[in-house]
Coordinates of C-alpha atoms and ligand atoms in Angstrom, one line a residue:
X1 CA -14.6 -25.3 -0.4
X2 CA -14.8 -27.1 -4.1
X3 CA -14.6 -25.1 -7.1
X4 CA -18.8 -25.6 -7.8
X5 CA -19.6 -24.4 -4.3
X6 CA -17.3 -21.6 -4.6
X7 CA -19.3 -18.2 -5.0
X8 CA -18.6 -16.2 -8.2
X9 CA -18.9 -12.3 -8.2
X10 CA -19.0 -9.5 -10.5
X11 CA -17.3 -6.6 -11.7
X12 CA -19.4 -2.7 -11.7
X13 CA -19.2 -1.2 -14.7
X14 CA -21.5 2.3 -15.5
X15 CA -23.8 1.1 -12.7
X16 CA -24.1 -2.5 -13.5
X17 CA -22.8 -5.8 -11.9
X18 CA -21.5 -7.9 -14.3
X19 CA -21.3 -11.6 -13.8
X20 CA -18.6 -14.0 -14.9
X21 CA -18.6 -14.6 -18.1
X22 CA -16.7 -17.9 -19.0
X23 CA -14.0 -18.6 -17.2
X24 CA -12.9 -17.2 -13.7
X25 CA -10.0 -15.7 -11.7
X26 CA -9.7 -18.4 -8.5
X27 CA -9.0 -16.5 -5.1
X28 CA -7.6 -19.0 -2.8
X29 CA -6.9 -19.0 0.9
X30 CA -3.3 -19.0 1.5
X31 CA -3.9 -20.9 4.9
X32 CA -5.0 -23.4 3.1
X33 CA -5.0 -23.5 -1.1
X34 CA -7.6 -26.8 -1.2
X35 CA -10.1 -23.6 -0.5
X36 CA -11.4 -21.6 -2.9
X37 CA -13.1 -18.5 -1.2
X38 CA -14.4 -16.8 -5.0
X39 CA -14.6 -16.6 -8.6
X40 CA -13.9 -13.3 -9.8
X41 CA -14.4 -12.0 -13.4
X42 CA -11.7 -11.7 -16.2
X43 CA -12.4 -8.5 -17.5
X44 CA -11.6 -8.2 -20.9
X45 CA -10.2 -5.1 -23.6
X46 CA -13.8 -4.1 -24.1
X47 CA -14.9 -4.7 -20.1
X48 CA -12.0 -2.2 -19.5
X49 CA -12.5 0.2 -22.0
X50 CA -16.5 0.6 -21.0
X51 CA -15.5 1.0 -17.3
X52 CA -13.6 4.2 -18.4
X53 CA -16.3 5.7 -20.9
X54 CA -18.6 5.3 -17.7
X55 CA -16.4 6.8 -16.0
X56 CA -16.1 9.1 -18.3
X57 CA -19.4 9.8 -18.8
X58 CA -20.3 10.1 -15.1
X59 CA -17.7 13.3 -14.5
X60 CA -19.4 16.1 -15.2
X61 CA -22.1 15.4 -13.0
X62 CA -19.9 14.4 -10.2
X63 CA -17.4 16.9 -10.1
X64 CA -20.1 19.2 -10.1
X65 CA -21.6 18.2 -7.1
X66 CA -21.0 20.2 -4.0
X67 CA -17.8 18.5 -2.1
X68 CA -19.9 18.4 1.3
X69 CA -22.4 16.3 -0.8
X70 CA -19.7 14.0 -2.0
X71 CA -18.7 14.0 1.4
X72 CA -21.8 13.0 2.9
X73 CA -21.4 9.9 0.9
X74 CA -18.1 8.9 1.7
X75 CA -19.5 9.2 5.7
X76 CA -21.7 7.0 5.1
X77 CA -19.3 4.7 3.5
X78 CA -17.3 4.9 6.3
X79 CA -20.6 4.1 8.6
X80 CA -21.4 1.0 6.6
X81 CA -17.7 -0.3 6.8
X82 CA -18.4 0.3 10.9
X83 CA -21.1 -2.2 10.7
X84 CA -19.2 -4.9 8.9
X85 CA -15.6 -4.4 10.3
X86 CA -16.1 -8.4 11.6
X87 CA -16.9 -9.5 8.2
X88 CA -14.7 -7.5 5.8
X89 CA -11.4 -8.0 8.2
X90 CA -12.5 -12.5 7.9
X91 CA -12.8 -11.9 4.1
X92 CA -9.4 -10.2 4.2
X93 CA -7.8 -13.1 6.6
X94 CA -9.4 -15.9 4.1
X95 CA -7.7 -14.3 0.9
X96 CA -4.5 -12.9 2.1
X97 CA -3.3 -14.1 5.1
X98 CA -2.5 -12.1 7.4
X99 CA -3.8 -12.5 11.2
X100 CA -7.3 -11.4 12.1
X101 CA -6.2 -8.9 14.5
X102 CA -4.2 -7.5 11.9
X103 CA -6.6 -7.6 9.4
X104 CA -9.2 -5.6 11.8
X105 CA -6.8 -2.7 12.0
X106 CA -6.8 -2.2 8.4
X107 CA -10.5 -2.1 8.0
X108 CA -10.4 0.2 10.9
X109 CA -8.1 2.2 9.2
X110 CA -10.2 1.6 5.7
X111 CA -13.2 3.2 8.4
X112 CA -10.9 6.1 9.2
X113 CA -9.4 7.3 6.0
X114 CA -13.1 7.7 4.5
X115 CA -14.1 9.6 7.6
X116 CA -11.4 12.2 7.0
X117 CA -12.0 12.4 3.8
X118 CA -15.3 13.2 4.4
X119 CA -14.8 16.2 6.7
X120 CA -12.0 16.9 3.7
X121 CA -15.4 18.1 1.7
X122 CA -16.1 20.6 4.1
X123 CA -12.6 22.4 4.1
X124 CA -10.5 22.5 0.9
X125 CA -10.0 25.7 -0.8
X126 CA -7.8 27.3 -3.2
X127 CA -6.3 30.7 -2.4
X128 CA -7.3 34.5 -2.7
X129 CA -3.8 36.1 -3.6
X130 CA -2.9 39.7 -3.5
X131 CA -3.3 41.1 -6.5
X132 CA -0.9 43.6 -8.4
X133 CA -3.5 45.6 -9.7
X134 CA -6.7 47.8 -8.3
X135 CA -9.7 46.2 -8.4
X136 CA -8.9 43.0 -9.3
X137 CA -9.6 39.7 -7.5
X138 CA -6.8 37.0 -7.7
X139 CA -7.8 33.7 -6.9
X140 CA -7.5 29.8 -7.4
X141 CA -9.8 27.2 -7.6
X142 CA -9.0 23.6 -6.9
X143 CA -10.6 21.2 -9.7
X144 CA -10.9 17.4 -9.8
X145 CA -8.0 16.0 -12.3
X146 CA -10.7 14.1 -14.1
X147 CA -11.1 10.3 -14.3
X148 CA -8.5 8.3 -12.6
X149 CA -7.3 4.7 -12.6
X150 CA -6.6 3.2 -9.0
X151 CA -4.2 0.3 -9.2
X152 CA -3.2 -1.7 -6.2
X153 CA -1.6 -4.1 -4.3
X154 CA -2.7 -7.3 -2.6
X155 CA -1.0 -7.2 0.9
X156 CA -3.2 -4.0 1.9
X157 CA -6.5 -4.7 0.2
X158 CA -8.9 -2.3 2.0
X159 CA -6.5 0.4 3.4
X160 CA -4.6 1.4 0.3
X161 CA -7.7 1.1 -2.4
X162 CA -9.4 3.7 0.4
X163 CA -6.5 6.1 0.7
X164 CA -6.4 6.4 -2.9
X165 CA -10.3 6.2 -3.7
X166 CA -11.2 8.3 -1.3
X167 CA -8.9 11.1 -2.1
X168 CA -10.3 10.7 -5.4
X169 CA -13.7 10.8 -4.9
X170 CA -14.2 14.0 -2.1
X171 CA -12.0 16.1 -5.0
X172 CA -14.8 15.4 -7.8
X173 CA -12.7 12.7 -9.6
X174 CA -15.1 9.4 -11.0
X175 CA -12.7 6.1 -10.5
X176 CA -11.8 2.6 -12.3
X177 CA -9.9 0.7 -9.7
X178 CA -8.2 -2.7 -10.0
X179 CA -7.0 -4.2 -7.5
X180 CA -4.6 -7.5 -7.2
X181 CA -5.9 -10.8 -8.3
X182 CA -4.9 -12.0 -5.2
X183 CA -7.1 -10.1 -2.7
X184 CA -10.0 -8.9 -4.8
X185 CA -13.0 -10.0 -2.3
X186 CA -11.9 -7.4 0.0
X187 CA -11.8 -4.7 -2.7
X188 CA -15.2 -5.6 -3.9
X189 CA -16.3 -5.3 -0.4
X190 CA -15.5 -1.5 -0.1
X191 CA -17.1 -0.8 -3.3
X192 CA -20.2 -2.7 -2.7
X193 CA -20.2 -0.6 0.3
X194 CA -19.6 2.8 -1.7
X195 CA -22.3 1.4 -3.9
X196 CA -25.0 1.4 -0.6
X197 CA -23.6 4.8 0.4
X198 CA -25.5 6.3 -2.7
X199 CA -22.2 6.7 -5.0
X200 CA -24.1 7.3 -8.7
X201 CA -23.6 4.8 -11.8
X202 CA -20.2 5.3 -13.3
X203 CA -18.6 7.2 -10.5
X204 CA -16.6 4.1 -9.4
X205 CA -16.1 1.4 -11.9
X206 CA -14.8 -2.7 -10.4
X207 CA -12.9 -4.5 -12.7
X208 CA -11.2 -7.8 -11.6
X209 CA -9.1 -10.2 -13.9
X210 CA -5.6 -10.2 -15.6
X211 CA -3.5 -7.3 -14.1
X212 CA -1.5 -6.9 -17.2
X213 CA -4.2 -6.5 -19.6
X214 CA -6.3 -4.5 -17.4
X215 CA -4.0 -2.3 -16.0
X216 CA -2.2 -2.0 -19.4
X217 CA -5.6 0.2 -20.9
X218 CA -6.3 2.0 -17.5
X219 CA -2.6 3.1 -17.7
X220 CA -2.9 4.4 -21.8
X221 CA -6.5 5.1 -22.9
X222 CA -6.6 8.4 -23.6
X223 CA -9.9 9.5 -21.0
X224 CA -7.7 9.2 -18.6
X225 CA -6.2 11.7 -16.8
X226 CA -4.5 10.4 -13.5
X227 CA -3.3 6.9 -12.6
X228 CA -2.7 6.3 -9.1
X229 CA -0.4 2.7 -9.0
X230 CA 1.0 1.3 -5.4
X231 CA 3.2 -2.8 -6.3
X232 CA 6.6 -3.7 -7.2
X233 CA 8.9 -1.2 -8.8
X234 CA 9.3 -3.8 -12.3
X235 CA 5.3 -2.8 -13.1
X236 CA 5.3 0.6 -11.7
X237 CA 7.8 0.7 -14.7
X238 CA 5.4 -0.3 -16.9
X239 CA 2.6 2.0 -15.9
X240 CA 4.6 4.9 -16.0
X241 CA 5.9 4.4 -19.6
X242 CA 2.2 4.1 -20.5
X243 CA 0.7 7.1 -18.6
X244 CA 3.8 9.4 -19.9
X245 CA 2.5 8.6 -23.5
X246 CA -1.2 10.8 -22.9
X247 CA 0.8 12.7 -20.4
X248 CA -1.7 11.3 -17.9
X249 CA -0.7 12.4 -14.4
X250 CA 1.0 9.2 -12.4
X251 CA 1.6 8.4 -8.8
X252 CA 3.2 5.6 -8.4
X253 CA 4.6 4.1 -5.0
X254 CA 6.4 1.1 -4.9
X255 CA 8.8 -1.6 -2.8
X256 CA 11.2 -0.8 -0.1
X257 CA 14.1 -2.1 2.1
X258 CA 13.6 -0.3 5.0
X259 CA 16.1 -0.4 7.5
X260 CA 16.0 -0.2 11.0
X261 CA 18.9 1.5 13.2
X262 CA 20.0 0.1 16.8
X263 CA 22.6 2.3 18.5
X264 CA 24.5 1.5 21.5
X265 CA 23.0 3.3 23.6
X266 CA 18.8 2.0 22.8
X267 CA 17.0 0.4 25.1
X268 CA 16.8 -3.2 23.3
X269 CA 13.8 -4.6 24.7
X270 CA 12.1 -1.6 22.7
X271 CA 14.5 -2.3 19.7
X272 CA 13.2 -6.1 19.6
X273 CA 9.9 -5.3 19.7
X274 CA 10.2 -3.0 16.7
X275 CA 12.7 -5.0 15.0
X276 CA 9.7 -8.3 15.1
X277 CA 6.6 -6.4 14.5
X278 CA 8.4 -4.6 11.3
X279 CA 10.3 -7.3 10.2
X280 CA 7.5 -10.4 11.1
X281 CA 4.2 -8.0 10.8
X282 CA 2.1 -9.4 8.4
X283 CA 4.8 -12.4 7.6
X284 CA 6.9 -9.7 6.4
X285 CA 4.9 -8.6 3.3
X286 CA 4.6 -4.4 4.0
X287 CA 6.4 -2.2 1.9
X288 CA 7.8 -0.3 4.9
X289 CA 9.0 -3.8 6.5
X290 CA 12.0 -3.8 8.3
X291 CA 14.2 -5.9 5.7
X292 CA 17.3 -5.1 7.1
X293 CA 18.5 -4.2 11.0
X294 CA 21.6 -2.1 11.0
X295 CA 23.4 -2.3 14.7
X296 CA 26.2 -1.2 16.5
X297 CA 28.6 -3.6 17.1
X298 CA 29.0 -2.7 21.0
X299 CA 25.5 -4.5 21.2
X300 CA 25.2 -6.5 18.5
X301 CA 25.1 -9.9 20.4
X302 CA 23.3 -8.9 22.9
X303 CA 20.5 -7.9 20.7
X304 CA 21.1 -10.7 17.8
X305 CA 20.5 -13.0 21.0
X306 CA 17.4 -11.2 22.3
X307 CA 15.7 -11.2 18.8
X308 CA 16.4 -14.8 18.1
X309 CA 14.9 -15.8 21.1
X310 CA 11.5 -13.4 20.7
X311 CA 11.3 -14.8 17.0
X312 CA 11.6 -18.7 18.3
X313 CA 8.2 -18.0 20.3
X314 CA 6.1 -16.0 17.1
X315 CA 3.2 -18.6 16.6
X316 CA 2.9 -18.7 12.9
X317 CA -0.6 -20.3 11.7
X318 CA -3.8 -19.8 9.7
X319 CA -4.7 -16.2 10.5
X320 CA -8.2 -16.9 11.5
X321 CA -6.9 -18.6 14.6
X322 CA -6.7 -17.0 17.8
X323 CA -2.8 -16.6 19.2
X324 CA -1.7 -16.7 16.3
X325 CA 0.9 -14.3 15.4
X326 CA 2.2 -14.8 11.7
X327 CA -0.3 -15.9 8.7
X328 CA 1.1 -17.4 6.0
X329 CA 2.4 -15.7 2.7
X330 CA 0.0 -14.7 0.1
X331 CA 0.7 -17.1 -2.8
X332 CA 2.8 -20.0 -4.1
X333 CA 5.1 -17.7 -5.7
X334 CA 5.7 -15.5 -2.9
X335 CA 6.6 -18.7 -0.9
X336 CA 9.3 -19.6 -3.6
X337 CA 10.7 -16.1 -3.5
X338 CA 11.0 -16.0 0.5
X339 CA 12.6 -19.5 -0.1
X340 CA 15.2 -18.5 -2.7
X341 CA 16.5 -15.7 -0.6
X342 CA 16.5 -17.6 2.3
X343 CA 19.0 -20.2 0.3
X344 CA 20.6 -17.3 -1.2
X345 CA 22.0 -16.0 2.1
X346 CA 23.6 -19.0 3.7
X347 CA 25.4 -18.9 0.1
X348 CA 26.5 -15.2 0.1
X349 CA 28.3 -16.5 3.7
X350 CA 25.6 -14.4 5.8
X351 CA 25.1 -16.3 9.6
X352 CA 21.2 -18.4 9.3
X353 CA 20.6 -17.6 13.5
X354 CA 16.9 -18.8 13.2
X355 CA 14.5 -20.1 10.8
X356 CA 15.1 -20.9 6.7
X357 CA 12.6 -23.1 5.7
X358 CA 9.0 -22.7 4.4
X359 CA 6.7 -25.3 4.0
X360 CA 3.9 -25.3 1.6
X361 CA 1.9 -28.6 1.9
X362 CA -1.1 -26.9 2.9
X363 CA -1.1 -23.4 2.7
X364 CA 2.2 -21.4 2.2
X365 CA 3.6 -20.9 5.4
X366 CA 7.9 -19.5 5.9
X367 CA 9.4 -19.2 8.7
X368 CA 10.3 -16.4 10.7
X369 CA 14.1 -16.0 9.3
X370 CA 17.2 -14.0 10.9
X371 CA 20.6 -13.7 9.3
X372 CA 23.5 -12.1 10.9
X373 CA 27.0 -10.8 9.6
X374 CA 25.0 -9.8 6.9
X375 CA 27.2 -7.4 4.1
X376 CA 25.4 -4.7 3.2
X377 CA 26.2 -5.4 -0.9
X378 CA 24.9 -9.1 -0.7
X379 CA 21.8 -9.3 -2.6
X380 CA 19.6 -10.5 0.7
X381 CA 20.4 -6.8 2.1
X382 CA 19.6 -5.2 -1.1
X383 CA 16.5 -6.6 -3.0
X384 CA 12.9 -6.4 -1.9
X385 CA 12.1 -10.0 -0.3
X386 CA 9.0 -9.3 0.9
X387 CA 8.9 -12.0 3.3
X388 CA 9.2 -13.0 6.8
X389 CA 13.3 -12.5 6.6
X390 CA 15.5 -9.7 8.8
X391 CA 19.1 -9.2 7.7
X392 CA 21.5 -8.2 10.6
X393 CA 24.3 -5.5 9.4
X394 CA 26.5 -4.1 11.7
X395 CA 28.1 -0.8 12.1
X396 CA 30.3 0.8 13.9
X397 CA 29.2 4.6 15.0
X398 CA 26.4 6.6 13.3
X399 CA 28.4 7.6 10.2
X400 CA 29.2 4.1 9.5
X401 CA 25.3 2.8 10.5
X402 CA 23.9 5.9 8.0
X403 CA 25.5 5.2 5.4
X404 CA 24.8 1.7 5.3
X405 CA 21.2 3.1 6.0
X406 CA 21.5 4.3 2.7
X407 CA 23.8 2.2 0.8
X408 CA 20.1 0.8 -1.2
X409 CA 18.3 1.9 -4.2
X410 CA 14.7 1.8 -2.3
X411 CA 13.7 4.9 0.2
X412 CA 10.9 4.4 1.2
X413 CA 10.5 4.0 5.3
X414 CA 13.6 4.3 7.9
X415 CA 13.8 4.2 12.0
X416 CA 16.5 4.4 14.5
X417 CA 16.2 3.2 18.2
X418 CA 18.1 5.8 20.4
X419 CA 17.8 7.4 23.2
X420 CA 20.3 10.1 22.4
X421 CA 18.3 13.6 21.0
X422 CA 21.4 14.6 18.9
X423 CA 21.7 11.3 17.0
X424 CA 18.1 11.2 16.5
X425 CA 18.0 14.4 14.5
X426 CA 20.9 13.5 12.6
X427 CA 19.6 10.1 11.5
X428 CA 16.5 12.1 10.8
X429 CA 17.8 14.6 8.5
X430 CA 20.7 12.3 7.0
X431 CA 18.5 8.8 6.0
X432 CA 17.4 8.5 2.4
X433 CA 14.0 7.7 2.9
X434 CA 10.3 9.3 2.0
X435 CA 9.5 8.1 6.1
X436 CA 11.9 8.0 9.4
X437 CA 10.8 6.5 12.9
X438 CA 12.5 7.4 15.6
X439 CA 12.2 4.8 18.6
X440 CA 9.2 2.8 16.3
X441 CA 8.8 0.4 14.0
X442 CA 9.8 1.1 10.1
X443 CA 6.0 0.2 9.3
X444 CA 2.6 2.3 10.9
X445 CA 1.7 5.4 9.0
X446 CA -0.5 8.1 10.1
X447 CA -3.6 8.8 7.9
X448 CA -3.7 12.6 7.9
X449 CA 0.6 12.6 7.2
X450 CA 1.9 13.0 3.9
X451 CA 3.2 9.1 2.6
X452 CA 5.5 8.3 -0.2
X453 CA 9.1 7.1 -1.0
X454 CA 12.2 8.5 -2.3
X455 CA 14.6 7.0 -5.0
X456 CA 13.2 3.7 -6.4
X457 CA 10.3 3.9 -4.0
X458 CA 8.6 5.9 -5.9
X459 CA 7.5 8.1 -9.0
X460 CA 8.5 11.1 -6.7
X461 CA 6.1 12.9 -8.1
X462 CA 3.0 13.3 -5.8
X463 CA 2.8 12.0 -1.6
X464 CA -0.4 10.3 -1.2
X465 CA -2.8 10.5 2.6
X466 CA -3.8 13.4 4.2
X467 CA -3.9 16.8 2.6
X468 CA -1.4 16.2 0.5
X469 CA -3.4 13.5 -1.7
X470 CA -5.5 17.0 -2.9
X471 CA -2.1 17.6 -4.9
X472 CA -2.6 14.4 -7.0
X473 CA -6.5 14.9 -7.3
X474 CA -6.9 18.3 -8.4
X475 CA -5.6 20.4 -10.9
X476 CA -5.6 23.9 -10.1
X477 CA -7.1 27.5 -11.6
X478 CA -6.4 30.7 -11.1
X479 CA -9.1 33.0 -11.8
X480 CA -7.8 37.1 -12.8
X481 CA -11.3 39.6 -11.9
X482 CA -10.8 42.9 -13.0
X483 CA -14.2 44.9 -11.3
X484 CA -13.1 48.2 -11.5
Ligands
LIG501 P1 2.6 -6.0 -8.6 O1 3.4 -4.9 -9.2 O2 2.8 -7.3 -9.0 O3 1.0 -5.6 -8.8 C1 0.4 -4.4 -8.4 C2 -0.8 -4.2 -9.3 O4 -0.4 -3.9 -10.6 C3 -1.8 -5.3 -9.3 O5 -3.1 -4.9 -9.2 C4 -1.5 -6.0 -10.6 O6 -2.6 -6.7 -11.1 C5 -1.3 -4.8 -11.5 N1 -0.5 -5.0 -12.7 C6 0.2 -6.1 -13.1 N2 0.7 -5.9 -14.3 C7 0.4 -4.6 -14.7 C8 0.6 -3.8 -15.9 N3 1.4 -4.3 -16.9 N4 0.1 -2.6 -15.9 C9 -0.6 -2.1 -14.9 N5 -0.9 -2.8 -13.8 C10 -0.4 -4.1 -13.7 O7 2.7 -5.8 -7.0 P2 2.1 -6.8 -5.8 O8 2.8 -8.1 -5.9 O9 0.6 -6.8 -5.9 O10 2.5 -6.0 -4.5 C11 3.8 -6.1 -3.9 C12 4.6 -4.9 -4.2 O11 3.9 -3.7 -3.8 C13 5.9 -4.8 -3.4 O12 6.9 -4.4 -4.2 C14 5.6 -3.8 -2.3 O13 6.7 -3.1 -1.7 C15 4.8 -2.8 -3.0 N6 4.0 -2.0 -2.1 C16 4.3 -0.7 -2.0 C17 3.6 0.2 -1.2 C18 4.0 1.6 -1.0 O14 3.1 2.4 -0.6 N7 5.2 2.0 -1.4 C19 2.6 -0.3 -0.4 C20 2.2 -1.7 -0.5 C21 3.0 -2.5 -1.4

């Protein structure tokens, strides 16, 4: 599509779409970069700082409404994403990549999370304590935090914005979310349907447009009292040094090198098929990815052998296709990354088994990429690629595979493929991570299970998804009634 057929859209601030005005943020398909698929707004200081007075301005009203009310909203919001799964999950496909199958699991999972959330209106509560004293009533109350900024990511455009917003909204919080100037048609696409749910003026606020200027005022203005921020641990940096100075409450999860664990004893047909679908999912661009395979050396050729063989027949294409298996990366600059480190590795003397090369005539495709022999201190086994590239390690024993498990300053997901019950456990309850799989993949999260990283994963500060999310959302009372 030509840049003057391309459709432009707007940003919602206080109730009202806002239109380009001057010069747009291009959102091309990665398939294929000739395309533009939208022109999104820049949103500038003023844009930004309007979306929080609405905000702002719309939190009284809103936190006071009853939670199965707010509820009833987000249910429909989940109803209205039902009737356009097909058409959000191709938006998503034509701006990020990834295949359409996978794309239609997240907007299922988009479908989900605001369906729990709903029911979520009808049951949280604080607590009624014992009290110390005759005839006195000890209880808390659970209150929204306030306004919130929701930053996020581009290589889970519907399902992280809706496990943040929707936790935000059923606990009485009014919202300015940004999400990644790569992969903003899909985010407008949720609000738009929050919007049609009934959600009033101000309650959730769209801005699209430079991520550092943006997300530089939602992370510092003062009305703020909560900023919710999933990307790379360099910005997460940023936003945190800006919350701390209003002493704004921050979340912040951030990249991972998740390892996955083969012992001698797994059943490797199992262990290939997690080591491709978390290693090769969504060309390797999760944050719970399997980066790195750790195996024993009893059956490390038989398995380096039986994964190079399963990653020769991935069919990597446009994501829109049908068979295919791996889209291409999201932008030109994730390309270069995935290509540096694939360079990198043959020159830290790891073994290149399959794969190396990307190719970005047309759209920015890699190859599926295997090294074995890999140490654990090269670089490719201890920095975030975020690409379609699996380092082989191997140990020797469980001690030796653990530690190596660990040997990373990311802790975010972990898995081990075992059949033995006692090694389970111990991998379990030894592995430095926020998530452990045992006998699946590194990536898949549960909706209603608490999610979140340890070490440079994370803030550590607050899990996000399922109950837990009411931790970061609320602030809580407790209320002393003397009625003697
Ligand atoms: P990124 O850090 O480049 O951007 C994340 C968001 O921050 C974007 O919306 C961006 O516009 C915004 N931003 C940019 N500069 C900012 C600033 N100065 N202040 C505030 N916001 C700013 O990350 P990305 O490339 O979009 O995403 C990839 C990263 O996200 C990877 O590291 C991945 O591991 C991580 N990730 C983590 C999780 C998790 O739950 N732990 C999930 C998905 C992705």
């Amino acid at each position: 599509m030509a840049k003057t057929n391309a459709k432009p859209y707007s940003n919602l601030i206080g109730g009202n779409w806002k239109a380009p005005n001057g010069s747009t943020l291009e959102n091309h398909n990665p398939a294929d970069y000739s395309e533009i698929v939208g022109l999104f707004p820049i949103a500038s200081l003023e844009d930004t700082k309007n979306a929080i007075d609405a905000a702002h301005s719309a939190l009284p009203a809103w936190s006071r409404t009853p939670a199965p009310t707010r509820g009833a909203i987000l249910d429909k919001a989940s109803q209205i994403i039902t009737s356009r799964i097909d058409e959000i999950a191709t938006a998503l496909t034509r701006e990020e990549g990834k295949t359409l199958a996978e794309a239609k699991g997240e907007v299922t999972r988009a479908r989900d999370i605001f369906k729990y959330y709903a029911g979520e209106g009808w049951r949280y509560s604080g607590q009624v304590l014992p009290s110390s004293v005759n005839d006195e009533l000890l209880y808390t109350r659970r209150e929204s935090l306030g306004v919130v900024s929701i930053i996020t990511p581009w290589n889970f455009p519907i399902a992280i914005p809706a496990w943040k917003i929707a936790p935000a909204l059923i606990y009485g919080n009014t919202v300015v979310f940004k999400p990644a100037e790569d992969a903003p048609h899909t985010a407008l696409l949720l609000v738009e349907a929050l919007v049609e749910a009934g959600l009033p003026a101000g309650v959730i606020n769209f801005l699209t447009g430079d991520g550092a200027l943006i997300g530089t005022e939602m992370a510092s203005n003062s009305n703020v009292n909560g900023i919710s921020f999933t990307g790379s641990h360099s910005t997460g940096t940023k936003v945190y040094q800006n919350a701390i100075k209003n002493m704004a409450r921050v979340q912040l999860e951030m990249g991972g090198k998740n390892g996955l664990v083969i012992l001698k004893d797994a059943n490797l047909d199992l262990a290939v098929k997690f080591a491709i679908a978390g290693g090769f999912g969504l060309s390797g661009q999760a944050c719970t990815a399997t980066s790195r395979v750790i195996v024993e050396e009893e059956i490390a050729d038989a398995f380096v052998s039986a994964l190079t063989i399963a990653t020769k027949n991935l069919v990597v294409g446009n994501g829109l296709e049908s068979g295919v298996q791996m889209g291409p990366l999201v932008n030109h600059d994730q390309l270069e990354t995935s290509q540096s480190y694939m360079t990198l590795g043959q020159k830290e003397g790891a073994k290149l088994l399959i794969g190396g090369e990307v190719d970005g005539q047309k759209g920015y495709f890699a190859q599926a990429t295997i090294f074995d022999h890999v140490e654990p201190t090269m670089r490719i086994a201890q920095e975030e690629i975020f690409g379609p590239v699996i380092s082989v390690i191997r140990a020797n024993g469980l001690n030796d595979a653990i530690e190596k498990a660990n040997a990373i300053s990311f802790g975010l997901s972990a898995g081990v493929v075992t059949n033995n019950l006692k090694d389970a456990f111990a991998f379990a309850n030894q592995v430095d991570a926020g998530v452990v799989k045992i006998n699946e993949p590194t990536t898949g999260l549960a909706l209603n299970a608490p999610f979140g990283g340890f070490k440079g994963s994370s803030a550590n500060t607050f899990k996000e998804q399922g109950q837990a999310a009411m931790d970061f959302y609320t602030r809580t009372k407790t209320i002393y009634v003397n009625h003697g």
